[in-house]
mmCIF file of C-alpha atoms in Angstrom:
data_model
loop_
_atom_site.group_PDB
_atom_site.id
_atom_site.type_symbol
_atom_site.label_atom_id
_atom_site.label_comp_id
_atom_site.label_asym_id
_atom_site.label_seq_id
_atom_site.Cartn_x
_atom_site.Cartn_y
_atom_site.Cartn_z
ATOM 1 C CA MET A 1316 -8.035 -25.459 -13.312
ATOM 2 C CA ASN A 1317 -11.207 -26.317 -11.583
ATOM 3 C CA ARG A 1318 -9.614 -27.043 -8.222
ATOM 4 C CA PHE A 1319 -7.060 -24.734 -6.651
ATOM 5 C CA LEU A 1320 -5.868 -23.584 -3.269
ATOM 6 C CA GLY A 1321 -6.884 -20.413 -1.350
ATOM 7 C CA LEU A 1322 -6.499 -18.943 2.072
ATOM 8 C CA VAL A 1323 -9.960 -18.621 3.703
ATOM 9 C CA VAL A 1324 -10.928 -16.540 6.644
ATOM 10 C CA ASP A 1325 -14.127 -17.431 8.446
ATOM 11 C CA LYS A 1326 -15.861 -16.087 11.497
ATOM 12 C CA THR A 1327 -19.005 -16.968 13.432
ATOM 13 C CA GLU A 1328 -20.274 -15.878 16.804
ATOM 14 C CA ASP A 1329 -18.341 -18.763 18.347
ATOM 15 C CA SER A 1330 -15.248 -19.276 16.203
ATOM 16 C CA PHE A 1331 -12.622 -17.776 13.942
ATOM 17 C CA SER A 1332 -10.459 -19.721 11.411
ATOM 18 C CA LEU A 1333 -7.741 -19.012 8.916
ATOM 19 C CA ASP A 1334 -7.088 -22.075 6.826
ATOM 20 C CA LEU A 1335 -5.679 -23.091 3.448
ATOM 21 C CA LYS A 1336 -8.487 -24.832 1.560
ATOM 22 C CA GLU A 1337 -9.190 -26.415 -1.775
ATOM 23 C CA LEU A 1338 -11.588 -24.289 -3.716
ATOM 24 C CA THR A 1339 -13.458 -24.866 -7.021
ATOM 25 C CA LEU A 1340 -14.532 -22.272 -9.701
ATOM 26 C CA GLU A 1341 -18.019 -22.576 -8.306
ATOM 27 C CA ASP A 1342 -16.853 -21.198 -4.967
ATOM 28 C CA LEU A 1343 -15.717 -17.951 -6.502
ATOM 29 C CA PRO A 1344 -17.932 -14.829 -6.451
ATOM 30 C CA PRO A 1345 -19.616 -13.425 -9.630
ATOM 31 C CA GLY A 1346 -17.534 -11.421 -12.106
ATOM 32 C CA GLU A 1347 -16.841 -11.265 -15.974
ATOM 33 C CA VAL A 1348 -13.184 -12.195 -15.675
ATOM 34 C CA THR A 1349 -11.420 -15.258 -14.243
ATOM 35 C CA ILE A 1350 -7.819 -14.821 -13.557
ATOM 36 C CA ARG A 1351 -4.980 -17.244 -12.935
ATOM 37 C CA VAL A 1352 -3.188 -15.360 -10.164
ATOM 38 C CA HIS A 1353 0.642 -15.219 -10.340
ATOM 39 C CA TYR A 1354 1.339 -12.905 -7.485
ATOM 40 C CA SER A 1355 -0.377 -11.144 -4.566
ATOM 41 C CA GLY A 1356 1.255 -8.736 -2.124
ATOM 42 C CA VAL A 1357 0.952 -8.728 1.572
ATOM 43 C CA ASN A 1358 -0.424 -5.480 2.943
ATOM 44 C CA TYR A 1359 -1.154 -4.238 6.443
ATOM 45 C CA LYS A 1360 -4.878 -4.419 5.684
ATOM 46 C CA ASP A 1361 -4.341 -8.101 4.867
ATOM 47 C CA GLY A 1362 -2.749 -8.579 8.262
ATOM 48 C CA LEU A 1363 -5.726 -7.151 10.011
ATOM 49 C CA ALA A 1364 -8.035 -9.513 7.973
ATOM 50 C CA GLY A 1365 -6.158 -12.368 9.648
ATOM 51 C CA ILE A 1366 -7.492 -11.585 13.165
ATOM 52 C CA PRO A 1367 -11.057 -11.656 14.511
ATOM 53 C CA GLU A 1368 -10.995 -8.085 15.842
ATOM 54 C CA GLY A 1369 -9.452 -6.688 12.558
ATOM 55 C CA ARG A 1370 -12.678 -5.067 11.327
ATOM 56 C CA ILE A 1371 -11.513 -5.117 7.694
ATOM 57 C CA LEU A 1372 -13.508 -7.954 6.290
ATOM 58 C CA GLN A 1373 -17.173 -7.091 5.383
ATOM 59 C CA THR A 1374 -18.367 -10.666 5.058
ATOM 60 C CA TYR A 1375 -17.366 -14.240 5.778
ATOM 61 C CA PRO A 1376 -16.077 -16.524 4.550
ATOM 62 C CA MET A 1377 -13.497 -14.447 2.699
ATOM 63 C CA VAL A 1378 -10.320 -14.862 0.771
ATOM 64 C CA PRO A 1379 -8.103 -11.947 1.651
ATOM 65 C CA GLY A 1380 -5.480 -10.184 -0.439
ATOM 66 C CA ILE A 1381 -6.227 -6.678 -1.615
ATOM 67 C CA ASP A 1382 -4.101 -6.925 -4.721
ATOM 68 C CA LEU A 1383 -3.196 -9.385 -7.415
ATOM 69 C CA VAL A 1384 -1.384 -9.827 -10.729
ATOM 70 C CA GLY A 1385 -2.120 -12.591 -13.158
ATOM 71 C CA THR A 1386 -3.254 -13.690 -16.581
ATOM 72 C CA VAL A 1387 -6.845 -13.843 -17.838
ATOM 73 C CA MET A 1388 -8.235 -17.495 -17.960
ATOM 74 C CA ASP A 1389 -11.736 -16.553 -19.220
ATOM 75 C CA SER A 1390 -13.617 -13.423 -19.917
ATOM 76 C CA SER A 1391 -17.165 -12.575 -20.947
ATOM 77 C CA ASP A 1392 -16.116 -8.942 -21.381
ATOM 78 C CA SER A 1393 -14.901 -7.959 -24.766
ATOM 79 C CA ARG A 1394 -12.151 -5.681 -23.176
ATOM 80 C CA PHE A 1395 -10.181 -8.723 -22.006
ATOM 81 C CA SER A 1396 -9.010 -11.999 -23.641
ATOM 82 C CA GLU A 1397 -7.429 -15.244 -22.458
ATOM 83 C CA GLY A 1398 -3.741 -14.625 -21.755
ATOM 84 C CA ASP A 1399 -4.001 -10.845 -21.132
ATOM 85 C CA GLU A 1400 -1.746 -9.790 -18.316
ATOM 86 C CA VAL A 1401 -3.719 -7.702 -15.658
ATOM 87 C CA ILE A 1402 -3.599 -5.998 -12.303
ATOM 88 C CA VAL A 1403 -6.300 -5.778 -9.722
ATOM 89 C CA ALA A 1404 -5.544 -3.507 -6.703
ATOM 90 C CA SER A 1405 -7.772 -2.188 -4.052
ATOM 91 C CA ALA A 1406 -11.415 -1.751 -5.197
ATOM 92 C CA GLU A 1407 -13.286 -4.289 -2.916
ATOM 93 C CA LEU A 1408 -10.757 -7.078 -3.460
ATOM 94 C CA GLY A 1409 -10.088 -9.037 -0.381
ATOM 95 C CA VAL A 1410 -12.571 -6.989 1.703
ATOM 96 C CA SER A 1411 -16.020 -7.863 0.411
ATOM 97 C CA HIS A 1412 -14.998 -9.858 -2.760
ATOM 98 C CA PHE A 1413 -12.704 -12.900 -2.722
ATOM 99 C CA GLY A 1414 -9.142 -11.576 -3.146
ATOM 100 C CA GLY A 1415 -5.630 -12.392 -4.286
ATOM 101 C CA PHE A 1416 -4.712 -15.145 -1.730
ATOM 102 C CA SER A 1417 -5.980 -17.784 -4.168
ATOM 103 C CA GLN A 1418 -4.548 -19.430 -7.150
ATOM 104 C CA VAL A 1419 -7.603 -18.412 -9.223
ATOM 105 C CA ALA A 1420 -9.692 -15.242 -8.701
ATOM 106 C CA ARG A 1421 -12.927 -13.991 -10.481
ATOM 107 C CA VAL A 1422 -13.597 -10.294 -10.507
ATOM 108 C CA PRO A 1423 -15.720 -7.582 -12.238
ATOM 109 C CA ALA A 1424 -14.097 -6.477 -15.438
ATOM 110 C CA ASP A 1425 -14.230 -2.884 -14.402
ATOM 111 C CA TRP A 1426 -11.713 -3.573 -11.706
ATOM 112 C CA LEU A 1427 -8.994 -4.754 -14.072
ATOM 113 C CA ILE A 1428 -6.055 -2.688 -15.178
ATOM 114 C CA PRO A 1429 -4.156 -3.950 -18.181
ATOM 115 C CA LEU A 1430 -0.439 -4.375 -17.240
ATOM 116 C CA PRO A 1431 1.064 -1.208 -18.643
ATOM 117 C CA LYS A 1432 4.246 -1.291 -20.921
ATOM 118 C CA GLY A 1433 7.303 -0.870 -18.868
ATOM 119 C CA LEU A 1434 6.175 -3.159 -16.028
ATOM 120 C CA SER A 1435 6.578 -7.017 -15.720
ATOM 121 C CA MET A 1436 4.076 -8.824 -13.719
ATOM 122 C CA LYS A 1437 6.525 -9.290 -10.868
ATOM 123 C CA GLU A 1438 7.342 -5.627 -10.885
ATOM 124 C CA ALA A 1439 3.693 -4.691 -10.773
ATOM 125 C CA ALA A 1440 3.212 -7.033 -7.811
ATOM 126 C CA ILE A 1441 6.133 -5.436 -5.931
ATOM 127 C CA LEU A 1442 4.512 -2.063 -6.361
ATOM 128 C CA GLY A 1443 1.009 -3.372 -5.699
ATOM 129 C CA THR A 1444 -1.465 -1.436 -3.516
ATOM 130 C CA ALA A 1445 1.412 -0.022 -1.380
ATOM 131 C CA GLY A 1446 3.144 1.389 -4.523
ATOM 132 C CA PHE A 1447 -0.034 2.780 -5.887
ATOM 133 C CA THR A 1448 -0.753 4.526 -2.543
ATOM 134 C CA ALA A 1449 2.835 5.975 -2.424
ATOM 135 C CA ALA A 1450 2.624 7.199 -6.001
ATOM 136 C CA MET A 1451 -0.836 8.700 -5.372
ATOM 137 C CA SER A 1452 0.565 10.476 -2.346
ATOM 138 C CA VAL A 1453 3.387 12.080 -4.340
ATOM 139 C CA GLN A 1454 1.024 13.064 -7.069
ATOM 140 C CA ARG A 1455 -1.405 14.679 -4.738
ATOM 141 C CA MET A 1456 1.393 16.561 -3.090
ATOM 142 C CA GLU A 1457 2.608 17.830 -6.485
ATOM 143 C CA GLU A 1458 -0.864 18.917 -7.461
ATOM 144 C CA ASN A 1459 -0.790 21.105 -4.287
ATOM 145 C CA GLY A 1460 2.453 22.731 -5.295
ATOM 146 C CA GLN A 1461 5.110 20.499 -3.774
ATOM 147 C CA HIS A 1462 8.472 20.761 -5.556
ATOM 148 C CA PRO A 1463 12.072 19.538 -4.821
ATOM 149 C CA ARG A 1464 13.318 23.045 -4.568
ATOM 150 C CA TYR A 1465 11.336 23.732 -1.402
ATOM 151 C CA GLY A 1466 13.355 21.302 0.795
ATOM 152 C CA SER A 1467 13.290 17.816 2.380
ATOM 153 C CA ILE A 1468 10.327 15.489 2.500
ATOM 154 C CA LEU A 1469 9.892 13.401 5.459
ATOM 155 C CA VAL A 1470 8.600 9.886 4.949
ATOM 156 C CA THR A 1471 7.299 8.107 8.124
ATOM 157 C CA GLY A 1472 7.096 4.343 8.602
ATOM 158 C CA ALA A 1473 9.788 4.263 5.951
ATOM 159 C CA THR A 1474 10.603 0.505 5.948
ATOM 160 C CA GLY A 1475 6.984 -0.507 5.241
ATOM 161 C CA GLY A 1476 5.570 -1.050 1.830
ATOM 162 C CA VAL A 1477 4.093 2.542 1.311
ATOM 163 C CA GLY A 1478 7.065 4.169 3.020
ATOM 164 C CA SER A 1479 9.823 2.184 1.148
ATOM 165 C CA THR A 1480 8.116 2.985 -2.291
ATOM 166 C CA ALA A 1481 7.605 6.621 -1.331
ATOM 167 C CA VAL A 1482 11.198 6.994 -0.505
ATOM 168 C CA ALA A 1483 12.285 5.530 -3.823
ATOM 169 C CA ILE A 1484 9.798 7.492 -5.859
ATOM 170 C CA LEU A 1485 10.587 10.782 -4.296
ATOM 171 C CA ALA A 1486 14.325 10.235 -4.662
ATOM 172 C CA LYS A 1487 13.854 9.470 -8.377
ATOM 173 C CA ARG A 1488 11.961 12.660 -8.810
ATOM 174 C CA GLY A 1489 14.746 14.786 -7.361
ATOM 175 C CA TYR A 1490 13.585 15.320 -3.808
ATOM 176 C CA THR A 1491 15.819 15.324 -0.871
ATOM 177 C CA VAL A 1492 14.246 12.562 1.297
ATOM 178 C CA ALA A 1493 14.384 11.999 5.079
ATOM 179 C CA ALA A 1494 13.091 8.713 6.416
ATOM 180 C CA SER A 1495 11.837 7.837 9.933
ATOM 181 C CA THR A 1496 12.018 4.362 11.376
ATOM 182 C CA GLY A 1497 12.047 2.540 14.671
ATOM 183 C CA LYS A 1498 14.429 -0.127 13.219
ATOM 184 C CA GLU A 1499 18.107 0.787 13.757
ATOM 185 C CA THR A 1500 19.110 -2.122 11.577
ATOM 186 C CA GLU A 1501 17.441 -0.720 8.458
ATOM 187 C CA HIS A 1502 19.236 2.561 7.917
ATOM 188 C CA GLU A 1503 21.508 1.144 5.125
ATOM 189 C CA TYR A 1504 18.339 -0.141 3.361
ATOM 190 C CA LEU A 1505 16.730 3.244 3.451
ATOM 191 C CA LYS A 1506 19.861 4.979 2.232
ATOM 192 C CA LYS A 1507 19.982 2.550 -0.777
ATOM 193 C CA LEU A 1508 16.384 3.608 -1.554
ATOM 194 C CA GLY A 1509 17.408 7.218 -1.694
ATOM 195 C CA ALA A 1510 17.143 8.647 1.899
ATOM 196 C CA SER A 1511 19.807 11.169 2.691
ATOM 197 C CA GLU A 1512 18.806 11.453 6.420
ATOM 198 C CA ILE A 1513 17.356 8.875 8.905
ATOM 199 C CA LEU A 1514 15.330 9.884 11.942
ATOM 200 C CA SER A 1515 14.492 7.535 14.865
ATOM 201 C CA ARG A 1516 10.873 6.956 15.790
ATOM 202 C CA GLU A 1517 11.514 8.978 18.999
ATOM 203 C CA GLU A 1518 12.528 12.058 17.010
ATOM 204 C CA VAL A 1519 9.114 12.296 15.439
ATOM 205 C CA LEU A 1520 7.140 11.675 18.538
ATOM 206 C CA GLN A 1521 6.821 14.962 20.608
ATOM 207 C CA GLU A 1522 6.860 14.780 24.465
ATOM 208 C CA LYS A 1523 5.322 18.204 24.554
ATOM 209 C CA LYS A 1524 2.623 18.329 21.858
ATOM 210 C CA ARG A 1525 2.865 21.905 20.391
ATOM 211 C CA PRO A 1526 0.635 22.911 17.478
ATOM 212 C CA LEU A 1527 3.598 24.747 15.846
ATOM 213 C CA MET A 1528 7.266 24.041 16.067
ATOM 214 C CA LYS A 1529 10.239 25.389 14.063
ATOM 215 C CA THR A 1530 9.850 24.503 10.441
ATOM 216 C CA ARG A 1531 11.950 21.612 9.231
ATOM 217 C CA TRP A 1532 10.204 19.882 6.309
ATOM 218 C CA ALA A 1533 8.778 20.840 3.023
ATOM 219 C CA GLY A 1534 6.233 18.129 3.317
ATOM 220 C CA GLY A 1535 5.639 14.603 4.392
ATOM 221 C CA VAL A 1536 4.320 11.175 3.345
ATOM 222 C CA ASP A 1537 2.650 9.651 6.337
ATOM 223 C CA PRO A 1538 1.323 6.086 6.240
ATOM 224 C CA VAL A 1539 1.554 5.935 10.200
ATOM 225 C CA GLY A 1540 -0.839 8.503 11.530
ATOM 226 C CA GLY A 1541 -1.256 8.966 15.245
ATOM 227 C CA GLU A 1542 1.059 11.297 17.052
ATOM 228 C CA THR A 1543 3.539 11.088 14.022
ATOM 229 C CA LEU A 1544 0.978 13.100 12.131
ATOM 230 C CA THR A 1545 0.902 15.619 14.990
ATOM 231 C CA TYR A 1546 4.675 16.136 14.667
ATOM 232 C CA LEU A 1547 4.538 16.599 10.840
ATOM 233 C CA LEU A 1548 1.689 19.037 10.947
ATOM 234 C CA SER A 1549 3.586 21.128 13.483
ATOM 235 C CA SER A 1550 6.959 21.085 11.563
ATOM 236 C CA VAL A 1551 6.138 21.468 7.904
ATOM 237 C CA ARG A 1552 6.919 24.782 6.248
ATOM 238 C CA PHE A 1553 4.396 27.339 4.949
ATOM 239 C CA GLY A 1554 2.315 25.863 2.070
ATOM 240 C CA GLY A 1555 3.621 22.361 2.418
ATOM 241 C CA SER A 1556 1.552 19.235 2.161
ATOM 242 C CA VAL A 1557 1.243 16.013 4.262
ATOM 243 C CA ALA A 1558 -0.144 12.982 2.432
ATOM 244 C CA LEU A 1559 -1.797 10.670 5.075
ATOM 245 C CA SER A 1560 -2.639 7.126 4.066
ATOM 246 C CA GLY A 1561 -2.380 4.953 7.134
ATOM 247 C CA MET A 1562 -2.999 4.550 10.909
ATOM 248 C CA THR A 1563 -0.478 2.017 12.113
ATOM 249 C CA GLY A 1564 0.470 4.543 14.730
ATOM 250 C CA GLY A 1565 -3.184 5.024 15.867
ATOM 251 C CA LYS A 1566 -6.259 6.770 14.648
ATOM 252 C CA GLU A 1567 -6.030 9.683 17.030
ATOM 253 C CA PHE A 1568 -3.734 12.751 16.804
ATOM 254 C CA THR A 1569 -3.457 16.099 18.497
ATOM 255 C CA SER A 1570 -3.350 19.377 16.699
ATOM 256 C CA SER A 1571 -5.136 22.704 16.296
ATOM 257 C CA VAL A 1572 -6.102 24.984 13.457
ATOM 258 C CA PHE A 1573 -2.823 26.844 13.648
ATOM 259 C CA PRO A 1574 -0.939 24.720 11.128
ATOM 260 C CA PHE A 1575 -3.667 25.225 8.658
ATOM 261 C CA ILE A 1576 -4.462 28.996 9.107
ATOM 262 C CA LEU A 1577 -1.064 30.254 9.974
ATOM 263 C CA ARG A 1578 1.126 28.125 7.752
ATOM 264 C CA GLY A 1579 -1.323 27.090 4.997
ATOM 265 C CA ILE A 1580 -0.553 23.368 5.462
ATOM 266 C CA ASN A 1581 -2.380 20.906 3.221
ATOM 267 C CA LEU A 1582 -3.456 17.712 4.868
ATOM 268 C CA LEU A 1583 -4.185 15.296 2.077
ATOM 269 C CA GLY A 1584 -6.189 12.132 2.792
ATOM 270 C CA ILE A 1585 -5.079 9.298 0.528
ATOM 271 C CA ASP A 1586 -7.768 6.657 -0.243
ATOM 272 C CA SER A 1587 -6.530 4.285 -2.780
ATOM 273 C CA ALA A 1588 -9.582 2.011 -2.541
ATOM 274 C CA HIS A 1589 -12.315 4.152 -3.971
ATOM 275 C CA VAL A 1590 -10.719 6.094 -6.860
ATOM 276 C CA THR A 1591 -12.193 5.741 -10.354
ATOM 277 C CA ASN A 1592 -10.843 3.050 -12.757
ATOM 278 C CA THR A 1593 -9.761 5.837 -15.148
ATOM 279 C CA TYR A 1594 -7.621 7.417 -12.388
ATOM 280 C CA ARG A 1595 -6.239 4.013 -11.454
ATOM 281 C CA ARG A 1596 -5.072 3.340 -14.940
ATOM 282 C CA GLU A 1597 -3.463 6.645 -15.327
ATOM 283 C CA MET A 1598 -1.571 6.121 -12.036
ATOM 284 C CA TRP A 1599 -0.290 2.759 -13.109
ATOM 285 C CA ILE A 1600 0.943 4.276 -16.441
ATOM 286 C CA ARG A 1601 2.911 6.650 -14.349
ATOM 287 C CA LEU A 1602 4.200 3.832 -12.105
ATOM 288 C CA ALA A 1603 5.528 2.138 -15.301
ATOM 289 C CA GLY A 1604 7.080 5.524 -16.426
ATOM 290 C CA ASP A 1605 8.171 8.556 -14.643
ATOM 291 C CA MET A 1606 7.442 7.232 -11.216
ATOM 292 C CA LYS A 1607 8.932 3.801 -11.634
ATOM 293 C CA PRO A 1608 11.757 3.392 -9.085
ATOM 294 C CA ASP A 1609 13.555 1.148 -11.606
ATOM 295 C CA HIS A 1610 16.379 -0.822 -10.141
ATOM 296 C CA LEU A 1611 15.247 0.077 -6.521
ATOM 297 C CA LEU A 1612 12.353 -2.347 -7.009
ATOM 298 C CA ASP A 1613 14.732 -5.223 -6.097
ATOM 299 C CA GLU A 1614 15.512 -3.469 -2.892
ATOM 300 C CA ILE A 1615 11.804 -2.843 -2.097
ATOM 301 C CA HIS A 1616 10.977 -6.606 -2.834
ATOM 302 C CA GLY A 1617 11.960 -8.035 0.583
ATOM 303 C CA ASN A 1618 10.634 -11.528 0.492
ATOM 304 C CA GLU A 1619 8.672 -14.117 -1.438
ATOM 305 C CA VAL A 1620 6.484 -16.675 0.292
ATOM 306 C CA THR A 1621 3.827 -19.377 -0.392
ATOM 307 C CA LEU A 1622 0.241 -19.602 0.651
ATOM 308 C CA GLU A 1623 1.340 -22.059 3.395
ATOM 309 C CA ASP A 1624 3.498 -19.246 4.864
ATOM 310 C CA LEU A 1625 0.748 -16.685 5.032
ATOM 311 C CA PRO A 1626 -0.542 -17.063 8.597
ATOM 312 C CA ARG A 1627 2.981 -16.324 9.839
ATOM 313 C CA VAL A 1628 3.565 -13.521 7.470
ATOM 314 C CA LEU A 1629 0.277 -11.872 8.317
ATOM 315 C CA SER A 1630 1.182 -11.944 11.877
ATOM 316 C CA ALA A 1631 4.577 -10.392 11.099
ATOM 317 C CA ILE A 1632 3.152 -7.499 9.102
ATOM 318 C CA ARG A 1633 0.720 -6.665 12.029
ATOM 319 C CA GLU A 1634 3.830 -6.563 14.362
ATOM 320 C CA GLY A 1635 5.691 -4.229 11.985
ATOM 321 C CA SER A 1636 8.588 -6.693 11.388
ATOM 322 C CA ILE A 1637 8.366 -6.798 7.634
ATOM 323 C CA ARG A 1638 10.598 -4.722 5.437
ATOM 324 C CA GLY A 1639 9.492 -3.482 2.011
ATOM 325 C CA ARG A 1640 7.050 -5.702 -0.010
ATOM 326 C CA THR A 1641 6.444 -9.333 0.612
ATOM 327 C CA LEU A 1642 4.950 -11.135 -2.374
ATOM 328 C CA VAL A 1643 2.948 -14.427 -2.273
ATOM 329 C CA LYS A 1644 3.835 -16.443 -5.321
ATOM 330 C CA LEU A 1645 0.959 -18.653 -6.391
#
């Protein structure tokens, strides 16, 4: 397969383009393993890669797509052989190295995760970077003492990829889950994932920003940031944790030292892009085992599109109009 299709973003001082192009193996960046891509997921970061002011891509031209699942076509690394089923998620994929929005990819062998037992390639793609981030959020919270017996966990931005998967993982692990969303039409979807309470977006945005409010939540998973984080920090119980992984609600928030020194709140920054490969493999084994949301993966999998559909889909994810995980089938 020397010729194949990929979505290419290019930018110069005078122009910006987002085009489907025919590529060859010679166009791909260096790496020990060449992969026939079966699926890539659409993430918010990919949406930002599709606009000139997105500030995500480190070099141009670039093939976006920060995760992929596929089979090895060729490998010069003894750890991988032709036909192996593999995952690549985060690292520098789709940011400074050609990513998953291409029928063929070439990557460093150290980035590859063997598909763990218990996951099909499609299931791994549904989870993708968003599922990895959600699982990492839950694990970090539990490492800091979070437990179902302490009360409800609030998941913000709950219809997005990270939020949807976090609701499902938490529910599977026995937590009582509340979900916040600005989409009134998606309440039934969130209940199917395991949410027992639904909050409107307005309920988690304070008109009067107070550093401490009456405690309501045992902890929170927050892929939104902004003033939603302000609300969470002010309303989480003593010793609870808030796992922060995104900024779709803005990069600024208002708080004080009070939640941290008077309630012992743990604010946990979740960066799924720069963890070690060993950590990544361990996390994927958990996603195939005790953190796998099983039948709920079908609910999280909202849509399947082609490369030709991507410009429209990238716009939709920036606007917040996508539910769950959208897969690109290549």
